[in-house]
């Protein structure tokens, strides 16, 4: 069977990488395509990674059944629709493949070379890279016109936002198809130009950096900064909890090195970020149901600095010209579960917002 529309048929889809986000993307795709009889293939060169991915998907499906999101038989059909394999040849006949491997250029180059070998010339090849410029990722791809970045956000099976980032050689028809396709399957695609980190991650990681600086300078502990961020920015979870949930420390560590030169010097690798990257330890964060206490003076000091950093970061992204204002508002608010930045500016008033950024 096939999923048809927009002058294309999708008869098989693939995902490369069974690490941090690949299984979640696979779960989402299987939920979409199982009713259409379209198989999903998850490839990883490490059998143990595939087993972890299978277990992760099964656990999420079981939770979905318990919560009433899926019927048990449909959950079983979804996981049966996924082929877990170490063999790239199983991607033969795939019409869409999303690479979701680690943020190492050399690894991505090898993956796309292999995909060009096994996939048809008209297959759409996408990268879920969270930072790398598409011109860099696809620099060695022969048929680069059919390639672009499609960046999902945690948790990929539920988070609506996907950043669509074409490069100089991407066929306009491919970009148009990607935007319409992801909308058709239930995502909210946002068109972004190819600057390092794209539109949303400089805000997420920049806000984390601001939170880390507040802890480092003695304003409050990680738990208190998290709690104040939730209230002052209307965040779903605070920056440190968010970093733990997404497993984002390694990517943020690498990203900060490039933000420093490619965006602005304020971004830098904080010594404590490097320590956590080396140790692999999670950031201090409150447990479920734990009450975090702080006084009003601490709240005011931390809240103002977090709000100023947040609004400053968003305005830097918008000022760079890589994304439309409405798209940036929607993407940041939805992907990061935070008050929309321009909504916040209107609520606070332009003069107050400007003073917070300048402080």
mmCIF file of C-alpha atoms in Angstrom:
data_model
loop_
_atom_site.group_PDB
_atom_site.id
_atom_site.type_symbol
_atom_site.label_atom_id
_atom_site.label_comp_id
_atom_site.label_asym_id
_atom_site.label_seq_id
_atom_site.Cartn_x
_atom_site.Cartn_y
_atom_site.Cartn_z
ATOM 1 C CA UNK A 1 0.000 0.000 0.000
ATOM 2 C CA UNK A 2 1.017 3.653 -0.090
ATOM 3 C CA UNK A 3 0.487 7.099 1.365
ATOM 4 C CA UNK A 4 -0.308 9.282 -1.635
ATOM 5 C CA UNK A 5 -0.532 13.009 -2.090
ATOM 6 C CA UNK A 6 1.231 16.095 -3.415
ATOM 7 C CA UNK A 7 2.293 14.235 -6.576
ATOM 8 C CA UNK A 8 4.273 11.649 -4.615
ATOM 9 C CA UNK A 9 3.683 8.195 -3.211
ATOM 10 C CA UNK A 10 5.281 7.071 0.036
ATOM 11 C CA UNK A 11 5.534 3.262 0.039
ATOM 12 C CA UNK A 12 8.302 2.774 2.582
ATOM 13 C CA UNK A 13 10.032 5.108 5.042
ATOM 14 C CA UNK A 14 13.298 4.762 6.903
ATOM 15 C CA UNK A 15 15.098 6.193 9.914
ATOM 16 C CA UNK A 16 18.841 5.961 10.521
ATOM 17 C CA UNK A 17 19.999 5.873 14.141
ATOM 18 C CA UNK A 18 18.473 4.189 17.180
ATOM 19 C CA UNK A 19 19.929 6.563 19.757
ATOM 20 C CA UNK A 20 18.420 9.587 21.479
ATOM 21 C CA UNK A 21 15.661 10.570 19.040
ATOM 22 C CA UNK A 22 15.606 8.016 16.217
ATOM 23 C CA UNK A 23 13.238 5.605 18.008
ATOM 24 C CA UNK A 24 10.835 8.466 18.782
ATOM 25 C CA UNK A 25 10.764 9.559 15.131
ATOM 26 C CA UNK A 26 10.241 5.919 14.161
ATOM 27 C CA UNK A 27 7.321 5.621 16.572
ATOM 28 C CA UNK A 28 5.717 8.744 15.132
ATOM 29 C CA UNK A 29 6.139 7.534 11.560
ATOM 30 C CA UNK A 30 4.738 4.114 12.378
ATOM 31 C CA UNK A 31 1.697 5.711 14.029
ATOM 32 C CA UNK A 32 1.094 7.720 10.845
ATOM 33 C CA UNK A 33 1.828 5.036 8.268
ATOM 34 C CA UNK A 34 0.639 1.766 9.826
ATOM 35 C CA UNK A 35 -2.994 2.462 8.807
ATOM 36 C CA UNK A 36 -1.776 2.985 5.225
ATOM 37 C CA UNK A 37 0.210 -0.253 5.125
ATOM 38 C CA UNK A 38 3.498 1.639 4.723
ATOM 39 C CA UNK A 39 6.399 -0.124 6.496
ATOM 40 C CA UNK A 40 8.940 1.759 8.605
ATOM 41 C CA UNK A 41 12.586 0.668 8.741
ATOM 42 C CA UNK A 42 14.891 1.627 11.634
ATOM 43 C CA UNK A 43 18.576 1.116 10.836
ATOM 44 C CA UNK A 44 21.507 1.177 13.232
ATOM 45 C CA UNK A 45 24.877 -0.512 12.872
ATOM 46 C CA UNK A 46 24.784 -1.530 16.560
ATOM 47 C CA UNK A 47 22.372 -4.411 17.388
ATOM 48 C CA UNK A 48 22.297 -3.355 21.041
ATOM 49 C CA UNK A 49 21.144 0.141 20.033
ATOM 50 C CA UNK A 50 18.318 -1.407 18.029
ATOM 51 C CA UNK A 51 17.239 -3.465 21.027
ATOM 52 C CA UNK A 52 17.232 -0.363 23.218
ATOM 53 C CA UNK A 53 15.207 1.419 20.558
ATOM 54 C CA UNK A 54 12.708 -1.435 20.353
ATOM 55 C CA UNK A 55 12.338 -1.449 24.152
ATOM 56 C CA UNK A 56 11.871 2.317 24.209
ATOM 57 C CA UNK A 57 9.160 2.194 21.559
ATOM 58 C CA UNK A 58 7.415 -0.716 23.288
ATOM 59 C CA UNK A 59 7.468 1.139 26.620
ATOM 60 C CA UNK A 60 5.946 4.261 25.070
ATOM 61 C CA UNK A 61 3.286 2.207 23.316
ATOM 62 C CA UNK A 62 2.403 0.432 26.556
ATOM 63 C CA UNK A 63 2.075 3.792 28.308
ATOM 64 C CA UNK A 64 -0.119 4.986 25.453
ATOM 65 C CA UNK A 65 -2.384 1.969 25.823
ATOM 66 C CA UNK A 66 -2.654 2.531 29.579
ATOM 67 C CA UNK A 67 -3.491 6.201 29.005
ATOM 68 C CA UNK A 68 -6.095 5.334 26.385
ATOM 69 C CA UNK A 69 -4.171 6.934 23.504
ATOM 70 C CA UNK A 70 -3.970 3.642 21.564
ATOM 71 C CA UNK A 71 -6.003 0.482 21.403
ATOM 72 C CA UNK A 72 -3.848 -2.558 22.321
ATOM 73 C CA UNK A 73 -4.221 -4.116 18.872
ATOM 74 C CA UNK A 74 -3.129 -0.908 17.129
ATOM 75 C CA UNK A 75 -0.109 -0.599 19.431
ATOM 76 C CA UNK A 76 0.879 -4.142 18.461
ATOM 77 C CA UNK A 77 0.400 -3.351 14.779
ATOM 78 C CA UNK A 78 2.579 -0.242 15.091
ATOM 79 C CA UNK A 79 5.580 -2.098 16.467
ATOM 80 C CA UNK A 80 5.048 -5.006 14.061
ATOM 81 C CA UNK A 81 5.164 -2.451 11.226
ATOM 82 C CA UNK A 82 8.729 -1.491 12.188
ATOM 83 C CA UNK A 83 11.693 -3.442 10.853
ATOM 84 C CA UNK A 84 14.719 -3.161 13.153
ATOM 85 C CA UNK A 85 17.845 -3.876 11.135
ATOM 86 C CA UNK A 86 21.581 -3.335 10.797
ATOM 87 C CA UNK A 87 21.403 -3.736 7.013
ATOM 88 C CA UNK A 88 21.105 -0.615 4.855
ATOM 89 C CA UNK A 89 19.872 -2.823 2.008
ATOM 90 C CA UNK A 90 16.535 -3.020 3.834
ATOM 91 C CA UNK A 91 16.032 0.626 2.835
ATOM 92 C CA UNK A 92 15.822 -0.324 -0.831
ATOM 93 C CA UNK A 93 12.563 1.059 -2.173
ATOM 94 C CA UNK A 94 12.219 3.683 0.556
ATOM 95 C CA UNK A 95 10.727 6.962 -0.652
ATOM 96 C CA UNK A 96 11.728 8.938 2.446
ATOM 97 C CA UNK A 97 14.667 8.384 4.788
ATOM 98 C CA UNK A 98 15.438 10.525 7.838
ATOM 99 C CA UNK A 99 18.969 10.368 9.216
ATOM 100 C CA UNK A 100 18.937 10.764 13.018
ATOM 101 C CA UNK A 101 22.489 9.784 13.929
ATOM 102 C CA UNK A 102 24.965 11.602 16.144
ATOM 103 C CA UNK A 103 26.035 15.191 15.341
ATOM 104 C CA UNK A 104 29.324 14.126 13.751
ATOM 105 C CA UNK A 105 29.780 15.320 10.175
ATOM 106 C CA UNK A 106 31.972 12.380 9.145
ATOM 107 C CA UNK A 107 29.311 9.909 10.305
ATOM 108 C CA UNK A 108 26.544 11.755 8.476
ATOM 109 C CA UNK A 109 28.627 11.852 5.290
ATOM 110 C CA UNK A 110 29.104 8.073 5.440
ATOM 111 C CA UNK A 111 25.384 7.556 6.021
ATOM 112 C CA UNK A 112 24.320 9.664 3.055
ATOM 113 C CA UNK A 113 26.897 7.993 0.823
ATOM 114 C CA UNK A 114 25.337 4.657 1.772
ATOM 115 C CA UNK A 115 21.817 6.001 1.230
ATOM 116 C CA UNK A 116 22.733 7.176 -2.263
ATOM 117 C CA UNK A 117 23.900 3.636 -2.958
ATOM 118 C CA UNK A 118 20.736 1.841 -1.817
ATOM 119 C CA UNK A 119 17.919 4.354 -2.372
ATOM 120 C CA UNK A 120 16.276 5.319 -5.646
ATOM 121 C CA UNK A 121 17.349 8.620 -7.253
ATOM 122 C CA UNK A 122 13.976 10.207 -6.482
ATOM 123 C CA UNK A 123 13.912 9.255 -2.784
ATOM 124 C CA UNK A 124 13.788 12.234 -0.425
ATOM 125 C CA UNK A 125 16.750 12.173 1.972
ATOM 126 C CA UNK A 126 16.506 14.258 5.143
ATOM 127 C CA UNK A 127 18.713 14.863 8.151
ATOM 128 C CA UNK A 128 17.395 15.358 11.668
ATOM 129 C CA UNK A 129 20.545 17.320 12.515
ATOM 130 C CA UNK A 130 19.899 19.797 15.306
ATOM 131 C CA UNK A 131 22.738 22.178 14.462
ATOM 132 C CA UNK A 132 24.841 21.499 11.367
ATOM 133 C CA UNK A 133 24.264 23.691 8.325
ATOM 134 C CA UNK A 134 22.651 21.688 5.494
ATOM 135 C CA UNK A 135 25.249 23.025 3.042
ATOM 136 C CA UNK A 136 27.833 21.261 5.213
ATOM 137 C CA UNK A 137 25.879 18.036 5.764
ATOM 138 C CA UNK A 138 25.092 17.522 2.077
ATOM 139 C CA UNK A 139 28.307 18.966 0.669
ATOM 140 C CA UNK A 140 29.459 15.583 -0.672
ATOM 141 C CA UNK A 141 26.073 14.203 -1.721
ATOM 142 C CA UNK A 142 25.851 13.738 -5.503
ATOM 143 C CA UNK A 143 22.072 14.182 -5.731
ATOM 144 C CA UNK A 144 21.918 16.986 -3.167
ATOM 145 C CA UNK A 145 18.850 18.562 -4.770
ATOM 146 C CA UNK A 146 16.623 16.005 -2.976
ATOM 147 C CA UNK A 147 18.148 16.643 0.469
ATOM 148 C CA UNK A 148 17.211 18.958 3.344
ATOM 149 C CA UNK A 149 17.129 19.102 7.138
ATOM 150 C CA UNK A 150 13.926 18.065 8.924
ATOM 151 C CA UNK A 151 14.668 18.741 12.588
ATOM 152 C CA UNK A 152 12.299 17.154 15.113
ATOM 153 C CA UNK A 153 12.081 18.160 18.777
ATOM 154 C CA UNK A 154 11.842 16.109 21.964
ATOM 155 C CA UNK A 155 9.679 14.113 22.353
ATOM 156 C CA UNK A 156 9.525 13.605 18.601
ATOM 157 C CA UNK A 157 6.404 11.450 18.610
ATOM 158 C CA UNK A 158 4.424 14.233 20.332
ATOM 159 C CA UNK A 159 6.201 17.557 19.775
ATOM 160 C CA UNK A 160 4.522 19.233 16.820
ATOM 161 C CA UNK A 161 7.359 21.402 15.501
ATOM 162 C CA UNK A 162 9.694 20.334 12.688
ATOM 163 C CA UNK A 163 12.239 22.826 11.350
ATOM 164 C CA UNK A 164 12.538 22.485 7.569
ATOM 165 C CA UNK A 165 15.948 23.749 6.488
ATOM 166 C CA UNK A 166 16.807 23.534 2.774
ATOM 167 C CA UNK A 167 20.234 24.363 1.383
ATOM 168 C CA UNK A 168 21.468 26.134 -1.718
ATOM 169 C CA UNK A 169 20.997 23.088 -3.970
ATOM 170 C CA UNK A 170 17.670 21.844 -2.595
ATOM 171 C CA UNK A 171 15.039 21.701 -5.317
ATOM 172 C CA UNK A 172 12.236 24.145 -4.499
ATOM 173 C CA UNK A 173 9.711 21.426 -5.250
ATOM 174 C CA UNK A 174 11.331 19.247 -2.574
ATOM 175 C CA UNK A 175 11.087 22.031 0.006
ATOM 176 C CA UNK A 176 7.459 22.680 -0.919
ATOM 177 C CA UNK A 177 6.677 18.975 -0.684
ATOM 178 C CA UNK A 178 8.380 18.668 2.710
ATOM 179 C CA UNK A 179 6.394 21.573 4.139
ATOM 180 C CA UNK A 180 3.074 20.166 2.880
ATOM 181 C CA UNK A 181 3.959 16.567 3.725
ATOM 182 C CA UNK A 182 4.839 17.180 7.365
ATOM 183 C CA UNK A 183 1.720 19.276 7.787
ATOM 184 C CA UNK A 184 -0.351 16.482 6.246
ATOM 185 C CA UNK A 185 0.984 13.931 8.747
ATOM 186 C CA UNK A 186 0.247 16.102 11.769
ATOM 187 C CA UNK A 187 3.362 18.193 12.321
ATOM 188 C CA UNK A 188 3.798 21.970 12.232
ATOM 189 C CA UNK A 189 6.680 22.609 9.799
ATOM 190 C CA UNK A 190 8.615 25.864 10.138
ATOM 191 C CA UNK A 191 10.782 27.082 7.246
ATOM 192 C CA UNK A 192 14.247 28.182 8.435
ATOM 193 C CA UNK A 193 17.391 29.287 6.631
ATOM 194 C CA UNK A 194 20.570 27.324 7.122
ATOM 195 C CA UNK A 195 22.444 29.065 9.944
ATOM 196 C CA UNK A 196 24.195 26.904 12.540
ATOM 197 C CA UNK A 197 21.677 25.776 15.183
ATOM 198 C CA UNK A 198 18.701 26.953 13.054
ATOM 199 C CA UNK A 199 16.009 28.987 14.852
ATOM 200 C CA UNK A 200 15.043 27.238 18.080
ATOM 201 C CA UNK A 201 18.144 25.624 19.575
ATOM 202 C CA UNK A 202 20.079 28.880 20.078
ATOM 203 C CA UNK A 203 17.155 29.962 22.272
ATOM 204 C CA UNK A 204 16.940 26.671 24.193
ATOM 205 C CA UNK A 205 20.682 26.332 24.700
ATOM 206 C CA UNK A 206 21.195 30.047 25.235
ATOM 207 C CA UNK A 207 18.571 30.061 27.977
ATOM 208 C CA UNK A 208 20.323 27.080 29.557
ATOM 209 C CA UNK A 209 23.618 28.985 29.412
ATOM 210 C CA UNK A 210 21.973 31.985 31.099
ATOM 211 C CA UNK A 211 20.606 29.696 33.825
ATOM 212 C CA UNK A 212 24.036 28.167 34.351
ATOM 213 C CA UNK A 213 25.592 31.631 34.690
ATOM 214 C CA UNK A 214 23.009 32.535 37.353
ATOM 215 C CA UNK A 215 23.955 29.452 39.368
ATOM 216 C CA UNK A 216 27.661 30.116 38.852
ATOM 217 C CA UNK A 217 27.303 33.712 40.075
ATOM 218 C CA UNK A 218 25.472 32.680 43.223
ATOM 219 C CA UNK A 219 21.956 33.889 42.478
ATOM 220 C CA UNK A 220 20.352 30.521 43.198
ATOM 221 C CA UNK A 221 20.774 26.748 42.936
ATOM 222 C CA UNK A 222 19.864 24.739 39.848
ATOM 223 C CA UNK A 223 16.604 23.606 41.450
ATOM 224 C CA UNK A 224 15.603 27.161 42.341
ATOM 225 C CA UNK A 225 16.507 28.520 38.898
ATOM 226 C CA UNK A 226 14.413 25.746 37.336
ATOM 227 C CA UNK A 227 11.430 26.558 39.545
ATOM 228 C CA UNK A 228 11.658 30.294 38.898
ATOM 229 C CA UNK A 229 12.029 29.718 35.141
ATOM 230 C CA UNK A 230 8.805 27.712 35.141
ATOM 231 C CA UNK A 231 6.945 30.598 36.767
ATOM 232 C CA UNK A 232 8.627 33.597 35.118
ATOM 233 C CA UNK A 233 8.762 32.144 31.594
ATOM 234 C CA UNK A 234 5.760 29.819 31.903
ATOM 235 C CA UNK A 235 7.980 26.869 30.999
ATOM 236 C CA UNK A 236 6.809 23.280 31.163
ATOM 237 C CA UNK A 237 10.086 22.324 32.855
ATOM 238 C CA UNK A 238 13.109 24.408 33.827
ATOM 239 C CA UNK A 239 16.368 24.576 31.827
ATOM 240 C CA UNK A 240 18.260 21.976 33.886
ATOM 241 C CA UNK A 241 15.388 19.494 33.950
ATOM 242 C CA UNK A 242 14.918 20.060 30.228
ATOM 243 C CA UNK A 243 18.568 19.312 29.560
ATOM 244 C CA UNK A 244 18.284 16.058 31.523
ATOM 245 C CA UNK A 245 15.083 14.979 29.761
ATOM 246 C CA UNK A 246 16.414 15.622 26.268
ATOM 247 C CA UNK A 247 19.866 14.170 26.941
ATOM 248 C CA UNK A 248 21.106 17.393 25.406
ATOM 249 C CA UNK A 249 24.341 17.986 27.320
ATOM 250 C CA UNK A 250 26.699 16.456 24.689
ATOM 251 C CA UNK A 251 25.049 18.306 21.798
ATOM 252 C CA UNK A 252 24.957 21.574 23.752
ATOM 253 C CA UNK A 253 28.624 21.183 24.669
ATOM 254 C CA UNK A 254 29.566 20.892 21.001
ATOM 255 C CA UNK A 255 27.094 23.543 19.928
ATOM 256 C CA UNK A 256 28.414 26.214 22.286
ATOM 257 C CA UNK A 257 31.835 25.994 20.664
ATOM 258 C CA UNK A 258 30.336 26.958 17.305
ATOM 259 C CA UNK A 259 27.777 29.468 18.585
ATOM 260 C CA UNK A 260 30.693 31.432 20.057
ATOM 261 C CA UNK A 261 32.117 32.136 16.597
ATOM 262 C CA UNK A 262 29.059 31.738 14.363
ATOM 263 C CA UNK A 263 26.463 33.697 16.361
ATOM 264 C CA UNK A 264 28.052 35.795 19.138
ATOM 265 C CA UNK A 265 30.882 35.563 21.704
ATOM 266 C CA UNK A 266 28.426 35.505 24.638
ATOM 267 C CA UNK A 267 27.925 31.816 23.895
ATOM 268 C CA UNK A 268 30.767 29.781 25.368
ATOM 269 C CA UNK A 269 31.511 26.396 26.887
ATOM 270 C CA UNK A 270 31.051 26.932 30.603
ATOM 271 C CA UNK A 271 33.486 24.858 32.736
ATOM 272 C CA UNK A 272 30.567 23.149 34.490
ATOM 273 C CA UNK A 273 29.060 22.207 31.124
ATOM 274 C CA UNK A 274 32.345 20.593 30.162
ATOM 275 C CA UNK A 275 32.438 18.757 33.501
ATOM 276 C CA UNK A 276 28.966 17.295 32.937
ATOM 277 C CA UNK A 277 29.857 16.404 29.355
ATOM 278 C CA UNK A 278 32.940 14.509 30.549
ATOM 279 C CA UNK A 279 31.233 12.778 33.473
ATOM 280 C CA UNK A 280 27.881 12.046 31.860
ATOM 281 C CA UNK A 281 26.168 12.955 35.127
ATOM 282 C CA UNK A 282 22.720 14.604 35.010
ATOM 283 C CA UNK A 283 22.161 18.151 36.212
ATOM 284 C CA UNK A 284 20.759 18.717 39.719
ATOM 285 C CA UNK A 285 16.981 18.939 39.385
ATOM 286 C CA UNK A 286 13.948 18.597 41.627
ATOM 287 C CA UNK A 287 12.259 15.225 41.835
ATOM 288 C CA UNK A 288 8.640 14.690 40.863
ATOM 289 C CA UNK A 289 6.439 16.431 43.430
ATOM 290 C CA UNK A 290 9.368 18.050 45.234
ATOM 291 C CA UNK A 291 8.585 21.548 46.521
ATOM 292 C CA UNK A 292 11.338 24.098 45.841
ATOM 293 C CA UNK A 293 11.301 27.162 48.074
ATOM 294 C CA UNK A 294 12.769 30.618 47.446
ATOM 295 C CA UNK A 295 12.166 34.157 48.684
ATOM 296 C CA UNK A 296 10.736 37.089 46.740
ATOM 297 C CA UNK A 297 14.096 38.835 46.352
ATOM 298 C CA UNK A 298 15.611 35.726 44.771
ATOM 299 C CA UNK A 299 12.628 35.376 42.470
ATOM 300 C CA UNK A 300 12.883 38.975 41.266
ATOM 301 C CA UNK A 301 16.631 38.783 40.636
ATOM 302 C CA UNK A 302 16.508 35.473 38.768
ATOM 303 C CA UNK A 303 13.248 36.100 36.897
ATOM 304 C CA UNK A 304 14.373 39.424 35.443
ATOM 305 C CA UNK A 305 17.656 37.988 34.215
ATOM 306 C CA UNK A 306 16.027 34.928 32.678
ATOM 307 C CA UNK A 307 13.386 37.035 30.948
ATOM 308 C CA UNK A 308 16.042 39.411 29.630
ATOM 309 C CA UNK A 309 18.171 36.549 28.317
ATOM 310 C CA UNK A 310 15.164 34.856 26.703
ATOM 311 C CA UNK A 311 13.938 37.959 24.911
ATOM 312 C CA UNK A 312 17.455 38.915 23.856
ATOM 313 C CA UNK A 313 18.103 35.469 22.386
ATOM 314 C CA UNK A 314 14.838 35.439 20.456
ATOM 315 C CA UNK A 315 15.468 38.891 19.049
ATOM 316 C CA UNK A 316 18.961 37.853 17.945
ATOM 317 C CA UNK A 317 17.460 34.939 16.006
ATOM 318 C CA UNK A 318 14.757 37.105 14.460
ATOM 319 C CA UNK A 319 17.259 39.842 13.620
ATOM 320 C CA UNK A 320 19.420 37.320 11.765
ATOM 321 C CA UNK A 321 16.684 36.989 9.136
ATOM 322 C CA UNK A 322 16.583 33.189 9.141
ATOM 323 C CA UNK A 323 12.911 32.851 10.118
ATOM 324 C CA UNK A 324 9.658 34.781 9.938
ATOM 325 C CA UNK A 325 8.409 36.402 13.156
ATOM 326 C CA UNK A 326 5.170 34.428 13.364
ATOM 327 C CA UNK A 327 6.965 31.156 12.680
ATOM 328 C CA UNK A 328 9.568 31.916 15.351
ATOM 329 C CA UNK A 329 6.864 32.717 17.906
ATOM 330 C CA UNK A 330 5.024 29.484 17.137
ATOM 331 C CA UNK A 331 8.150 27.324 17.016
ATOM 332 C CA UNK A 332 9.673 28.553 20.271
ATOM 333 C CA UNK A 333 6.388 28.506 22.187
ATOM 334 C CA UNK A 334 5.414 25.041 20.968
ATOM 335 C CA UNK A 335 8.746 23.228 20.759
ATOM 336 C CA UNK A 336 10.088 24.505 24.090
ATOM 337 C CA UNK A 337 6.762 24.701 25.978
ATOM 338 C CA UNK A 338 7.339 28.302 27.042
ATOM 339 C CA UNK A 339 5.457 31.586 26.807
ATOM 340 C CA UNK A 340 5.690 32.962 23.288
ATOM 341 C CA UNK A 341 8.440 35.606 23.263
ATOM 342 C CA UNK A 342 6.545 38.294 21.387
ATOM 343 C CA UNK A 343 3.454 37.583 23.457
ATOM 344 C CA UNK A 344 5.651 38.130 26.526
ATOM 345 C CA UNK A 345 6.983 41.405 25.128
ATOM 346 C CA UNK A 346 3.447 42.648 24.589
ATOM 347 C CA UNK A 347 2.440 41.560 28.089
ATOM 348 C CA UNK A 348 5.411 43.263 29.746
ATOM 349 C CA UNK A 349 5.402 46.307 27.492
ATOM 350 C CA UNK A 350 8.115 47.207 24.998
ATOM 351 C CA UNK A 351 9.983 49.560 27.355
ATOM 352 C CA UNK A 352 10.125 46.972 30.139
ATOM 353 C CA UNK A 353 11.136 44.223 27.713
ATOM 354 C CA UNK A 354 13.925 46.386 26.302
ATOM 355 C CA UNK A 355 15.197 47.266 29.776
ATOM 356 C CA UNK A 356 15.318 43.564 30.715
ATOM 357 C CA UNK A 357 17.372 42.748 27.626
ATOM 358 C CA UNK A 358 19.741 45.659 28.194
ATOM 359 C CA UNK A 359 20.268 44.950 31.916
#
